């Protein structure tokens, strides 16, 4: 723990807090400034049967009769104390609504992440040990195929094949083991493609290095070369890729949960979208930003400890170049 | 150096084509994209059926010579629906990319070129856009704007701004440090002149493959939004919407797999072209 590291950590922490606050304000501005008025579209909708007095009560309770800046101030100061406000539709605290469904989405996201890592490392391992004439090209095509497939198509394919044809699970029991397993595959596959692309590019880059040639000339087997030499340097940037894309799991849960009929954050978003329940949407989007910022903070703080080659320099860090490339899916080997 | 990299005179068109290094898969990808563009420009040339009115007697029939992709629950020819859906599925992705490239590129250009507080302000803004999960961002924007395909495209475009801003910024900074830009400053070029004449064209070159890549991803995001019902309502036939309708008829799986296959092949082709552009430029 050098002094430079602590300064860097403090600075990074400050940045994280600022980004979270700005993300909250940004979301607030998007949902309140853009056209589309929840009061007329939802509360005055005759289907909902609110009386004028009830509407006035809801408006007063939500503070919707006040200027936008005042609303923002109230909302932001409540957010800072951990109060996410009240749902406009169900008149229950937003925090309770989220807490009810959070565990389901966490299970989905974490098993999806596990599936993604397993698939990515398996495919990447294959590209290094499978000879060219036995289908290495096929393995290399997997990431781009997975990146080009909408994840609802993957989900529907799995449901059709394993649910309808093979009857491995029942679609009406979305929380059963197999249903969760296939939902995790659905959410994990596009994610695995992103990890695999970076991993394969890094492995290829490492395999061209002199030290790898030396190891090969001493007669090392491809499997051992992969495990003892290539894997470690190639896998480190994967930490960055995961950190940058993990927030997307929350967004993608929207589609996966719809396809599999699960309840979770995604289905809560969908319900809130259709009822224009802005406080819930505001809270979930901010939650997404908080998760992203925290995960990246952890990754940034871990990185100099994991990789001694990374020197902390004042100003922008070296890691960012790798992170940018990873986020863009650029091949590391192709860069000058 | 520039003498060598200029087009060498005396190269025949055939040799020029060969120097582009078009592999069979790249040629195939261009063919796929050409077909999809033709579908969106003149769908009536590709199908004699109506995309909206079906023949109830023919409902849910399997793919055949008459109905290439089969028919849906209202007896409408699915191939025709896919062809007519190309326009909004693909052109809306184009709108998204244009929004992302123009706004994101402008942000990157200004913050990379001027640096200082301009850079700091924009960098924070981009950090915020990056922090919000892209798909969630698209969902709240389309919720605020209203459920239409064009709004889904705008929402998707906004969610790509951060990506393009970062790329443009790093490219601009790279170009700014080049010797010829320094030389232009020394020769008395104004900032605006150098920005437009030197930095913009050079920085934008590497944006092209990424814009194409993002085009493919936007097709997927817009299909996702349409799948959730945030695009144009039926009887429009965005590919995502077709798949969403098809999922209620999984006993007739072509209703899902035919539009899904078209989407996958289109995005695969777009990504292949992007990869080729990146390698050859």
Coordinates of C-alpha atoms in Angstrom, one line a residue:
Chain A
X1 CA 0.0 0.0 0.0
X2 CA 2.1 2.8 -1.2
X3 CA 1.2 6.4 -0.8
X4 CA 0.6 6.8 -4.5
X5 CA -1.9 4.0 -4.4
X6 CA -3.9 5.6 -1.5
X7 CA -4.0 8.9 -3.3
X8 CA -5.2 7.2 -6.4
X9 CA -7.8 5.2 -4.5
X10 CA -9.1 8.4 -2.8
X11 CA -9.3 10.2 -6.1
X12 CA -11.1 7.3 -7.7
X13 CA -13.6 7.1 -4.8
X14 CA -14.4 10.8 -5.2
X15 CA -15.0 10.4 -8.9
X16 CA -17.3 7.5 -8.3
X17 CA -19.5 9.5 -5.9
X18 CA -19.7 12.4 -8.4
X19 CA -20.6 10.1 -11.3
X20 CA -23.4 8.4 -9.2
X21 CA -24.8 11.8 -8.2
X22 CA -24.7 13.1 -11.8
X23 CA -26.2 9.9 -13.1
X24 CA -29.1 10.4 -10.7
X25 CA -29.6 14.0 -11.9
X26 CA -29.3 12.9 -15.5
X27 CA -32.0 10.2 -15.1
X28 CA -34.2 12.7 -13.3
X29 CA -33.9 15.2 -16.1
X30 CA -34.6 12.6 -18.8
X31 CA -37.8 11.3 -17.1
X32 CA -39.1 14.7 -16.1
X33 CA -38.1 17.0 -19.0
X34 CA -38.8 14.9 -22.0
X35 CA -42.4 14.9 -23.3
X36 CA -44.7 12.4 -21.9
X37 CA -46.7 13.3 -18.8
X38 CA -47.4 10.6 -16.3
X39 CA -50.1 12.6 -14.6
X40 CA -52.4 12.8 -17.6
X41 CA -51.4 9.4 -19.1
X42 CA -51.8 7.3 -16.0
X43 CA -53.6 9.1 -13.2
X44 CA -56.3 10.6 -15.4
X45 CA -56.7 7.4 -17.4
X46 CA -60.3 6.4 -16.8
X47 CA -59.3 2.7 -16.6
X48 CA -57.5 3.4 -13.3
X49 CA -60.5 4.9 -11.7
X50 CA -58.8 7.6 -9.6
X51 CA -61.1 10.3 -8.4
X52 CA -60.0 13.9 -8.7
X53 CA -59.4 14.1 -5.0
X54 CA -57.1 11.0 -5.1
X55 CA -55.3 12.4 -8.1
X56 CA -54.7 15.6 -6.1
X57 CA -53.4 13.6 -3.1
X58 CA -51.0 11.6 -5.3
X59 CA -49.7 14.7 -7.0
X60 CA -49.2 16.4 -3.6
X61 CA -47.5 13.3 -2.1
X62 CA -45.1 13.0 -5.0
X63 CA -44.5 16.8 -5.0
X64 CA -45.4 16.9 -8.7
X65 CA -47.0 20.3 -8.3
X66 CA -43.7 21.9 -7.4
X67 CA -41.1 23.3 -9.9
X68 CA -38.8 20.7 -11.4
X69 CA -35.7 22.0 -9.6
X70 CA -37.4 21.8 -6.2
X71 CA -38.5 18.2 -7.1
X72 CA -35.0 17.4 -8.0
X73 CA -33.6 18.7 -4.8
X74 CA -36.1 16.8 -2.7
X75 CA -35.6 13.6 -4.7
X76 CA -31.8 13.9 -4.6
X77 CA -31.6 14.6 -0.9
X78 CA -33.9 11.7 -0.2
X79 CA -31.7 9.5 -2.5
X80 CA -28.6 10.5 -0.5
X81 CA -30.2 9.3 2.7
X82 CA -31.2 6.0 1.0
X83 CA -34.9 6.9 0.5
X84 CA -36.0 5.9 -3.0
X85 CA -39.5 7.4 -2.7
X86 CA -42.9 6.0 -3.1
X87 CA -44.2 4.1 -6.2
X88 CA -46.8 6.2 -8.0
X89 CA -49.0 3.2 -8.8
X90 CA -49.0 0.9 -5.8
X91 CA -48.4 3.5 -3.1
X92 CA -45.6 1.4 -1.6
X93 CA -42.0 2.3 -1.0
X94 CA -39.9 1.8 -4.1
X95 CA -37.1 0.2 -1.9
X96 CA -39.6 -2.5 -0.9
X97 CA -40.6 -3.2 -4.4
X98 CA -37.0 -3.5 -5.5
X99 CA -36.1 -5.6 -2.5
X100 CA -38.8 -8.1 -3.3
X101 CA -37.5 -8.9 -6.7
X102 CA -33.8 -8.2 -6.3
X103 CA -32.8 -11.7 -5.2
X104 CA -34.3 -13.4 -8.3
X105 CA -32.4 -11.1 -10.6
X106 CA -29.2 -11.5 -8.6
X107 CA -29.4 -15.2 -9.0
X108 CA -30.1 -14.8 -12.7
X109 CA -27.2 -12.3 -13.2
X110 CA -24.6 -14.2 -11.1
X111 CA -25.4 -17.6 -12.7
X112 CA -25.4 -15.8 -16.1
X113 CA -21.9 -14.4 -15.3
X114 CA -20.7 -17.9 -14.3
X115 CA -22.1 -19.3 -17.6
X116 CA -20.4 -16.5 -19.5
X117 CA -17.0 -17.0 -17.9
X118 CA -17.2 -20.8 -18.4
X119 CA -18.2 -20.5 -22.0
X120 CA -15.6 -17.8 -22.8
X121 CA -12.7 -19.6 -21.2
X122 CA -13.7 -22.9 -22.8
X123 CA -13.9 -21.4 -26.3
X124 CA -10.7 -19.4 -25.8
X125 CA -9.0 -22.6 -24.5
X126 CA -10.2 -24.4 -27.6
X127 CA -8.8 -21.8 -30.0
X128 CA -5.3 -22.3 -28.5
X129 CA -5.2 -26.2 -28.4
X130 CA -7.5 -27.4 -31.2
X131 CA -5.5 -27.8 -34.4
X132 CA -6.6 -25.7 -37.4
X133 CA -7.8 -28.7 -39.4
X134 CA -10.1 -29.9 -36.6
X135 CA -12.4 -26.9 -36.4
X136 CA -10.4 -24.2 -34.8
X137 CA -12.0 -21.8 -37.2
X138 CA -15.5 -22.9 -36.1
X139 CA -14.5 -22.1 -32.5
X140 CA -13.2 -18.7 -33.5
X141 CA -16.5 -17.9 -35.2
X142 CA -18.5 -18.5 -32.0
X143 CA -18.0 -15.1 -30.4
X144 CA -19.2 -13.2 -33.5
X145 CA -22.1 -15.5 -34.0
X146 CA -23.2 -15.0 -30.4
X147 CA -22.7 -11.2 -30.7
X148 CA -25.0 -11.2 -33.7
X149 CA -27.8 -13.1 -32.1
X150 CA -30.5 -11.2 -30.2
X151 CA -30.6 -12.8 -26.7
X152 CA -34.4 -13.2 -26.9
X153 CA -33.8 -15.5 -29.8
X154 CA -31.4 -17.5 -27.8
X155 CA -34.0 -17.7 -25.0
X156 CA -36.8 -18.7 -27.3
X157 CA -34.6 -21.3 -29.0
X158 CA -33.7 -22.9 -25.6
X159 CA -37.4 -22.9 -24.5
X160 CA -38.4 -24.4 -27.8
X161 CA -35.8 -27.1 -27.8
X162 CA -35.5 -28.0 -24.1
X163 CA -38.9 -26.9 -22.9
X164 CA -41.2 -28.0 -25.7
X165 CA -39.3 -30.7 -27.6
X166 CA -37.3 -32.4 -24.9
X167 CA -39.7 -31.4 -22.0
X168 CA -36.7 -30.9 -19.7
X169 CA -38.5 -28.1 -17.8
X170 CA -41.9 -26.6 -17.6
X171 CA -42.3 -23.1 -18.9
X172 CA -44.9 -22.3 -16.3
X173 CA -42.5 -22.8 -13.5
X174 CA -39.9 -20.2 -14.3
X175 CA -38.0 -20.5 -11.0
X176 CA -37.3 -24.2 -11.3
X177 CA -33.7 -25.3 -11.6
X178 CA -33.7 -26.0 -15.3
X179 CA -35.6 -22.9 -16.2
X180 CA -33.2 -20.8 -14.2
X181 CA -30.3 -22.7 -15.8
X182 CA -31.5 -21.9 -19.3
X183 CA -32.3 -18.3 -18.4
X184 CA -28.8 -18.0 -17.2
X185 CA -27.5 -19.3 -20.5
X186 CA -29.7 -16.8 -22.3
X187 CA -28.3 -13.9 -20.4
X188 CA -24.8 -15.2 -20.3
X189 CA -24.2 -16.0 -24.0
X190 CA -23.9 -12.5 -25.4
X191 CA -21.8 -11.6 -22.4
X192 CA -19.5 -14.6 -23.0
X193 CA -19.0 -13.5 -26.6
X194 CA -17.6 -10.1 -25.4
X195 CA -15.3 -11.8 -22.9
X196 CA -14.2 -14.4 -25.4
X197 CA -13.3 -11.9 -28.1
X198 CA -11.0 -10.0 -25.8
X199 CA -9.6 -13.2 -24.3
X200 CA -8.9 -14.8 -27.7
X201 CA -7.2 -11.6 -29.0
X202 CA -5.0 -11.5 -25.9
X203 CA -4.1 -15.1 -26.1
X204 CA -3.2 -14.8 -29.7
X205 CA -1.0 -11.8 -28.9
X206 CA 0.7 -13.6 -26.0
X207 CA 1.2 -16.7 -28.2
X208 CA 3.3 -14.6 -30.6
X209 CA 5.6 -13.4 -28.0
X210 CA 9.2 -14.5 -27.8
X211 CA 8.7 -16.3 -24.4
X212 CA 6.0 -18.4 -25.9
X213 CA 8.2 -19.3 -28.9
X214 CA 11.0 -20.3 -26.4
X215 CA 8.6 -22.5 -24.4
X216 CA 7.4 -24.1 -27.6
X217 CA 10.9 -24.7 -28.9
X218 CA 11.6 -26.6 -25.6
X219 CA 8.8 -28.9 -26.6
X220 CA 6.0 -27.7 -24.3
X221 CA 2.5 -29.2 -25.1
X222 CA -0.1 -26.6 -26.2
X223 CA -2.2 -27.4 -23.1
X224 CA 0.6 -26.6 -20.7
X225 CA 1.6 -23.5 -22.7
X226 CA -1.9 -22.3 -22.3
X227 CA -2.2 -23.1 -18.6
X228 CA 1.2 -22.0 -17.3
X229 CA 2.2 -19.2 -19.7
X230 CA -0.6 -17.6 -21.8
X231 CA -3.6 -17.7 -19.5
X232 CA -2.4 -15.3 -16.7
X233 CA -1.4 -12.3 -18.8
X234 CA -4.3 -12.8 -21.2
X235 CA -6.9 -13.1 -18.5
X236 CA -6.2 -9.9 -16.6
X237 CA -7.9 -7.6 -19.1
X238 CA -11.0 -9.8 -18.7
X239 CA -11.5 -8.1 -15.3
X240 CA -11.9 -4.8 -17.1
X241 CA -14.3 -6.3 -19.7
X242 CA -16.5 -7.8 -16.9
X243 CA -16.5 -4.5 -15.0
X244 CA -17.5 -2.5 -18.1
X245 CA -20.3 -4.8 -19.2
X246 CA -21.7 -6.1 -15.9
X247 CA -24.2 -3.3 -15.7
X248 CA -25.6 -4.6 -19.0
X249 CA -26.8 -7.7 -17.1
X250 CA -29.3 -5.5 -15.4
X251 CA -30.5 -4.1 -18.7
X252 CA -30.5 -7.5 -20.4
X253 CA -32.5 -9.1 -17.5
X254 CA -35.4 -7.1 -18.9
X255 CA -35.5 -9.3 -22.0
X256 CA -34.5 -12.5 -20.4
X257 CA -37.1 -12.2 -17.6
X258 CA -39.8 -11.4 -20.2
X259 CA -38.9 -14.5 -22.3
X260 CA -38.8 -16.9 -19.4
X261 CA -41.7 -15.2 -17.5
X262 CA -39.5 -14.7 -14.4
X263 CA -40.2 -11.9 -11.9
X264 CA -37.3 -9.7 -11.1
X265 CA -35.9 -6.3 -11.7
X266 CA -36.4 -6.6 -15.4
X267 CA -40.1 -7.4 -15.1
X268 CA -40.5 -4.6 -12.5
X269 CA -39.0 -2.2 -15.1
X270 CA -41.4 -3.4 -17.7
X271 CA -44.4 -3.0 -15.4
X272 CA -43.2 0.4 -14.4
X273 CA -42.7 1.4 -18.0
X274 CA -46.2 0.4 -19.0
X275 CA -47.7 2.3 -16.0
X276 CA -45.3 5.2 -16.3
X277 CA -44.2 4.7 -12.7
X278 CA -41.4 7.2 -12.8
X279 CA -40.1 6.9 -9.2
X280 CA -39.5 3.2 -9.7
X281 CA -37.8 3.7 -13.0
X282 CA -35.6 6.5 -11.6
X283 CA -34.6 4.2 -8.7
X284 CA -33.7 1.2 -10.9
X285 CA -31.7 3.2 -13.4
X286 CA -29.8 4.9 -10.5
X287 CA -29.3 1.4 -9.0
X288 CA -27.8 0.3 -12.4
X289 CA -25.4 3.3 -12.3
X290 CA -24.4 2.6 -8.7
X291 CA -23.7 -1.0 -9.5
X292 CA -21.6 -0.1 -12.6
X293 CA -19.7 2.6 -10.7
X294 CA -19.0 0.3 -7.7
X295 CA -17.9 -2.6 -9.8
X296 CA -15.6 -0.4 -11.9
X297 CA -14.2 1.2 -8.7
X298 CA -13.4 -2.2 -7.4
X299 CA -11.8 -3.3 -10.7
X300 CA -9.8 -0.1 -10.9
X301 CA -8.6 -0.5 -7.3
X302 CA -7.8 -4.2 -7.7
X303 CA -6.0 -3.8 -11.0
X304 CA -2.7 -2.3 -9.8
X305 CA -2.6 -5.0 -7.2
X306 CA -3.3 -7.8 -9.6
X307 CA -0.9 -6.6 -12.3
X308 CA 2.4 -5.3 -11.0
X309 CA 3.2 -4.0 -14.5
X310 CA 0.6 -1.3 -14.2
X311 CA 2.2 1.8 -12.7
X312 CA -0.1 4.4 -11.2
X313 CA 0.6 7.6 -13.0
X314 CA -0.8 10.9 -12.1
X315 CA -3.8 11.8 -14.3
X316 CA -5.3 9.3 -16.6
X317 CA -4.3 5.7 -16.0
X318 CA -2.7 3.3 -18.3
X319 CA -5.5 0.8 -17.7
X320 CA -7.9 3.0 -19.6
X321 CA -6.3 2.3 -23.0
X322 CA -6.8 -1.4 -22.4
X323 CA -10.3 -0.8 -21.1
X324 CA -11.2 1.3 -24.2
X325 CA -10.0 -1.4 -26.5
X326 CA -11.8 -4.0 -24.5
X327 CA -15.0 -2.1 -24.6
X328 CA -14.7 -1.5 -28.4
X329 CA -13.9 -5.2 -29.0
X330 CA -10.7 -4.2 -30.7
X331 CA -8.2 -7.0 -31.2
X332 CA -5.2 -6.2 -29.0
X333 CA -2.8 -7.8 -31.5
X334 CA -3.9 -5.5 -34.3
X335 CA -3.1 -2.3 -32.4
X336 CA 0.2 -0.7 -33.2
Chain B
X1 CA 5.8 9.0 -47.5
X2 CA 2.7 10.4 -49.0
X3 CA 4.1 9.7 -52.5
X4 CA 3.9 6.0 -51.8
X5 CA 0.6 5.8 -50.0
X6 CA -1.2 7.8 -52.8
X7 CA -3.1 5.8 -55.4
X8 CA -0.6 4.4 -57.7
X9 CA -1.4 5.4 -61.3
X10 CA -1.7 2.7 -63.8
X11 CA -3.5 0.2 -61.6
X12 CA -6.3 -1.4 -63.5
X13 CA -9.7 -1.5 -61.9
X14 CA -9.4 -5.3 -61.5
X15 CA -6.1 -4.9 -59.6
X16 CA -7.6 -2.1 -57.5
X17 CA -10.4 -4.4 -56.5
X18 CA -7.9 -7.1 -55.7
X19 CA -6.0 -4.8 -53.5
X20 CA -9.1 -4.3 -51.4
X21 CA -8.7 -7.9 -50.4
X22 CA -12.4 -8.9 -50.6
X23 CA -12.8 -12.5 -49.4
X24 CA -15.8 -14.6 -50.3
X25 CA -17.4 -14.0 -46.9
X26 CA -17.0 -10.3 -47.3
X27 CA -18.6 -10.4 -50.7
X28 CA -21.4 -12.5 -49.3
X29 CA -21.9 -9.9 -46.5
X30 CA -22.1 -7.1 -49.0
X31 CA -24.7 -9.1 -51.0
X32 CA -26.8 -9.6 -47.9
X33 CA -26.7 -6.0 -47.0
X34 CA -27.6 -5.0 -50.6
X35 CA -30.6 -7.3 -50.5
X36 CA -31.7 -5.9 -47.1
X37 CA -31.3 -2.3 -48.4
X38 CA -33.3 -3.2 -51.5
X39 CA -36.0 -4.7 -49.3
X40 CA -36.3 -1.5 -47.4
X41 CA -36.3 0.8 -50.5
X42 CA -38.8 -1.2 -52.6
X43 CA -40.5 -4.0 -50.7
X44 CA -43.2 -4.4 -53.2
X45 CA -40.7 -5.6 -55.8
X46 CA -39.8 -8.6 -53.7
X47 CA -43.3 -10.0 -52.8
X48 CA -46.7 -10.1 -54.4
X49 CA -48.5 -10.6 -51.0
X50 CA -49.9 -8.0 -48.7
X51 CA -48.0 -7.5 -45.4
X52 CA -51.1 -6.5 -43.6
X53 CA -54.0 -8.5 -45.0
X54 CA -53.8 -12.2 -44.7
X55 CA -55.8 -15.2 -46.1
X56 CA -57.4 -16.7 -43.0
X57 CA -57.8 -20.1 -44.7
X58 CA -54.0 -20.3 -45.1
X59 CA -53.1 -19.5 -41.5
X60 CA -50.1 -21.1 -39.8
X61 CA -49.0 -23.0 -42.9
X62 CA -45.4 -24.3 -43.0
X63 CA -42.8 -22.8 -45.3
X64 CA -43.4 -23.7 -48.9
X65 CA -42.6 -22.5 -52.4
X66 CA -45.6 -20.2 -52.2
X67 CA -44.9 -18.9 -48.7
X68 CA -41.1 -19.1 -48.2
X69 CA -41.2 -18.4 -44.4
X70 CA -44.7 -19.9 -44.0
X71 CA -47.7 -17.9 -42.8
X72 CA -48.7 -16.4 -39.4
X73 CA -51.8 -16.8 -37.3
X74 CA -53.7 -14.4 -39.5
X75 CA -52.7 -16.2 -42.7
X76 CA -50.2 -13.4 -43.7
X77 CA -47.1 -14.4 -45.7
X78 CA -44.3 -14.1 -43.2
X79 CA -41.6 -13.5 -45.9
X80 CA -43.6 -10.5 -47.0
X81 CA -43.9 -9.2 -43.5
X82 CA -40.1 -9.6 -43.0
X83 CA -39.4 -7.8 -46.3
X84 CA -41.7 -4.9 -45.3
X85 CA -40.3 -4.8 -41.8
X86 CA -36.7 -4.3 -43.2
X87 CA -37.3 -0.6 -43.7
X88 CA -38.1 0.3 -40.1
X89 CA -35.7 -2.4 -38.6
X90 CA -32.7 -1.3 -40.6
X91 CA -33.2 2.4 -41.3
X92 CA -34.0 3.0 -37.6
X93 CA -30.6 1.5 -36.8
X94 CA -29.1 4.0 -39.3
X95 CA -30.9 6.8 -37.5
X96 CA -29.4 5.6 -34.2
X97 CA -25.9 5.4 -35.5
X98 CA -26.2 8.9 -37.1
X99 CA -27.3 10.3 -33.8
X100 CA -24.5 8.6 -32.0
X101 CA -21.8 9.5 -34.5
X102 CA -22.8 13.2 -34.8
X103 CA -23.4 14.0 -31.1
X104 CA -20.8 11.7 -29.8
X105 CA -18.3 12.7 -32.5
X106 CA -18.9 16.3 -31.8
X107 CA -18.4 15.9 -28.0
X108 CA -15.2 13.8 -28.7
X109 CA -13.9 16.3 -31.2
X110 CA -14.4 19.3 -29.0
X111 CA -13.1 17.7 -25.8
X112 CA -10.1 16.2 -27.6
X113 CA -9.2 19.3 -29.5
X114 CA -9.7 22.0 -26.9
X115 CA -8.8 20.0 -23.8
X116 CA -8.9 21.8 -20.5
X117 CA -12.3 22.5 -18.8
X118 CA -14.2 21.5 -22.0
X119 CA -12.7 18.1 -21.8
X120 CA -13.4 17.8 -18.0
X121 CA -17.1 18.7 -18.5
X122 CA -17.6 16.4 -21.4
X123 CA -15.7 13.6 -19.7
X124 CA -18.0 13.7 -16.7
X125 CA -21.0 13.7 -19.0
X126 CA -19.7 10.7 -20.9
X127 CA -18.9 8.9 -17.6
X128 CA -22.5 9.3 -16.6
X129 CA -23.8 8.0 -19.9
X130 CA -21.4 5.0 -19.6
X131 CA -22.5 4.3 -16.0
X132 CA -26.2 3.8 -16.9
X133 CA -26.7 0.4 -18.4
X134 CA -27.2 1.0 -22.1
X135 CA -30.4 -1.0 -22.6
X136 CA -32.0 0.6 -19.5
X137 CA -31.0 4.0 -20.8
X138 CA -32.7 3.2 -24.1
X139 CA -35.8 2.0 -22.3
X140 CA -36.3 5.1 -20.1
X141 CA -35.7 7.4 -23.1
X142 CA -38.2 5.6 -25.2
X143 CA -40.6 5.6 -22.3
X144 CA -40.3 9.3 -22.0
X145 CA -40.6 9.9 -25.8
X146 CA -43.4 7.4 -26.5
X147 CA -43.5 3.9 -28.0
X148 CA -42.7 4.3 -31.6
X149 CA -39.9 2.8 -33.7
X150 CA -38.4 6.2 -34.5
X151 CA -38.3 7.0 -30.7
X152 CA -36.7 3.6 -30.1
X153 CA -34.1 4.6 -32.7
X154 CA -33.5 7.9 -31.0
X155 CA -33.2 6.2 -27.6
X156 CA -30.7 3.7 -29.0
X157 CA -28.7 6.5 -30.6
X158 CA -28.5 8.4 -27.3
X159 CA -27.2 5.2 -25.6
X160 CA -24.4 5.0 -28.1
X161 CA -23.2 8.6 -27.7
X162 CA -20.8 7.8 -24.9
X163 CA -19.1 5.1 -27.1
X164 CA -18.5 7.4 -30.0
X165 CA -17.5 10.3 -27.8
X166 CA -14.7 8.2 -26.3
X167 CA -13.4 6.9 -29.6
X168 CA -13.5 10.3 -31.2
X169 CA -11.7 11.9 -28.3
X170 CA -8.9 9.5 -28.3
X171 CA -8.5 9.7 -32.1
X172 CA -8.5 13.5 -32.1
X173 CA -5.9 13.6 -29.4
X174 CA -3.8 11.2 -31.5
X175 CA -4.2 13.3 -34.6
X176 CA -3.5 16.6 -32.7
X177 CA -0.1 15.4 -31.8
X178 CA 0.8 14.5 -35.4
X179 CA 3.6 16.5 -37.0
X180 CA 1.5 17.8 -39.9
X181 CA -1.0 19.4 -37.5
X182 CA 1.9 21.1 -35.7
X183 CA 3.2 22.2 -39.0
X184 CA -0.2 23.7 -39.9
X185 CA -0.2 25.6 -36.6
X186 CA 3.3 27.0 -37.4
X187 CA 2.2 28.0 -40.9
X188 CA -0.5 30.1 -39.3
X189 CA -3.6 27.9 -39.6
X190 CA -6.4 29.0 -37.4
X191 CA -7.9 26.5 -34.8
X192 CA -11.2 26.2 -36.7
X193 CA -9.3 25.6 -40.0
X194 CA -7.1 22.9 -38.5
X195 CA -10.0 21.3 -36.8
X196 CA -12.1 21.0 -40.0
X197 CA -9.3 20.5 -42.6
X198 CA -6.9 18.2 -40.7
X199 CA -8.2 16.8 -37.5
X200 CA -11.8 15.9 -38.5
X201 CA -11.0 14.0 -41.7
X202 CA -8.1 12.1 -40.1
X203 CA -9.9 11.2 -36.9
X204 CA -13.1 10.2 -38.7
X205 CA -11.3 7.5 -40.7
X206 CA -11.1 5.1 -37.8
X207 CA -14.6 5.9 -36.8
X208 CA -16.1 4.2 -39.9
X209 CA -15.6 0.6 -38.9
X210 CA -16.8 1.3 -35.4
X211 CA -19.9 3.1 -36.8
X212 CA -20.6 0.0 -38.9
X213 CA -20.1 -2.2 -35.9
X214 CA -22.5 0.0 -33.9
X215 CA -25.0 -0.2 -36.8
X216 CA -25.2 -4.0 -36.3
X217 CA -25.5 -3.6 -32.5
X218 CA -28.3 -1.0 -33.0
X219 CA -30.3 -3.4 -35.1
X220 CA -30.2 -5.8 -32.2
X221 CA -31.1 -3.2 -29.6
X222 CA -33.9 -1.8 -31.6
X223 CA -35.1 -5.4 -32.2
X224 CA -35.0 -5.9 -28.4
X225 CA -37.1 -2.7 -27.8
X226 CA -39.5 -3.8 -30.5
X227 CA -39.6 -7.3 -28.9
X228 CA -40.7 -5.7 -25.6
X229 CA -43.4 -3.8 -27.4
X230 CA -41.6 -0.4 -27.3
X231 CA -41.6 0.1 -31.1
X232 CA -44.4 0.6 -33.6
X233 CA -47.5 -1.5 -32.7
X234 CA -48.8 -4.2 -35.1
X235 CA -49.6 -4.4 -37.9
X236 CA -46.2 -3.0 -38.5
X237 CA -43.6 -5.7 -38.8
X238 CA -40.3 -4.8 -37.2
X239 CA -38.2 -7.9 -37.0
X240 CA -38.2 -7.8 -33.2
X241 CA -42.0 -7.5 -33.1
X242 CA -42.4 -10.4 -35.5
X243 CA -40.3 -12.6 -33.2
X244 CA -42.3 -11.4 -30.2
X245 CA -45.6 -12.3 -31.9
X246 CA -44.1 -15.6 -33.0
X247 CA -43.2 -16.6 -29.5
X248 CA -46.8 -17.1 -28.7
X249 CA -47.0 -19.7 -31.5
X250 CA -44.0 -21.8 -30.7
X251 CA -45.8 -24.9 -32.0
X252 CA -45.1 -23.2 -35.4
X253 CA -41.5 -22.4 -34.8
X254 CA -40.8 -20.8 -38.2
X255 CA -42.7 -17.8 -36.9
X256 CA -39.7 -17.2 -34.6
X257 CA -36.9 -18.7 -36.5
X258 CA -37.4 -17.1 -39.9
X259 CA -37.3 -13.5 -38.7
X260 CA -34.6 -14.4 -36.2
X261 CA -32.5 -15.9 -38.9
X262 CA -32.9 -12.8 -41.1
X263 CA -31.8 -10.6 -38.2
X264 CA -28.8 -12.8 -37.3
X265 CA -27.6 -13.0 -40.9
X266 CA -28.0 -9.3 -41.4
X267 CA -26.1 -8.4 -38.2
X268 CA -23.4 -11.1 -38.9
X269 CA -22.9 -9.5 -42.3
X270 CA -22.7 -6.0 -40.9
X271 CA -20.1 -7.2 -38.3
X272 CA -18.1 -9.0 -41.0
X273 CA -18.0 -5.8 -43.1
X274 CA -16.9 -3.8 -40.0
X275 CA -14.1 -6.2 -39.4
X276 CA -13.0 -6.0 -43.0
X277 CA -13.0 -2.2 -43.0
X278 CA -10.9 -2.3 -39.8
X279 CA -8.3 -4.6 -41.3
X280 CA -8.1 -2.9 -44.7
X281 CA -7.9 0.7 -43.6

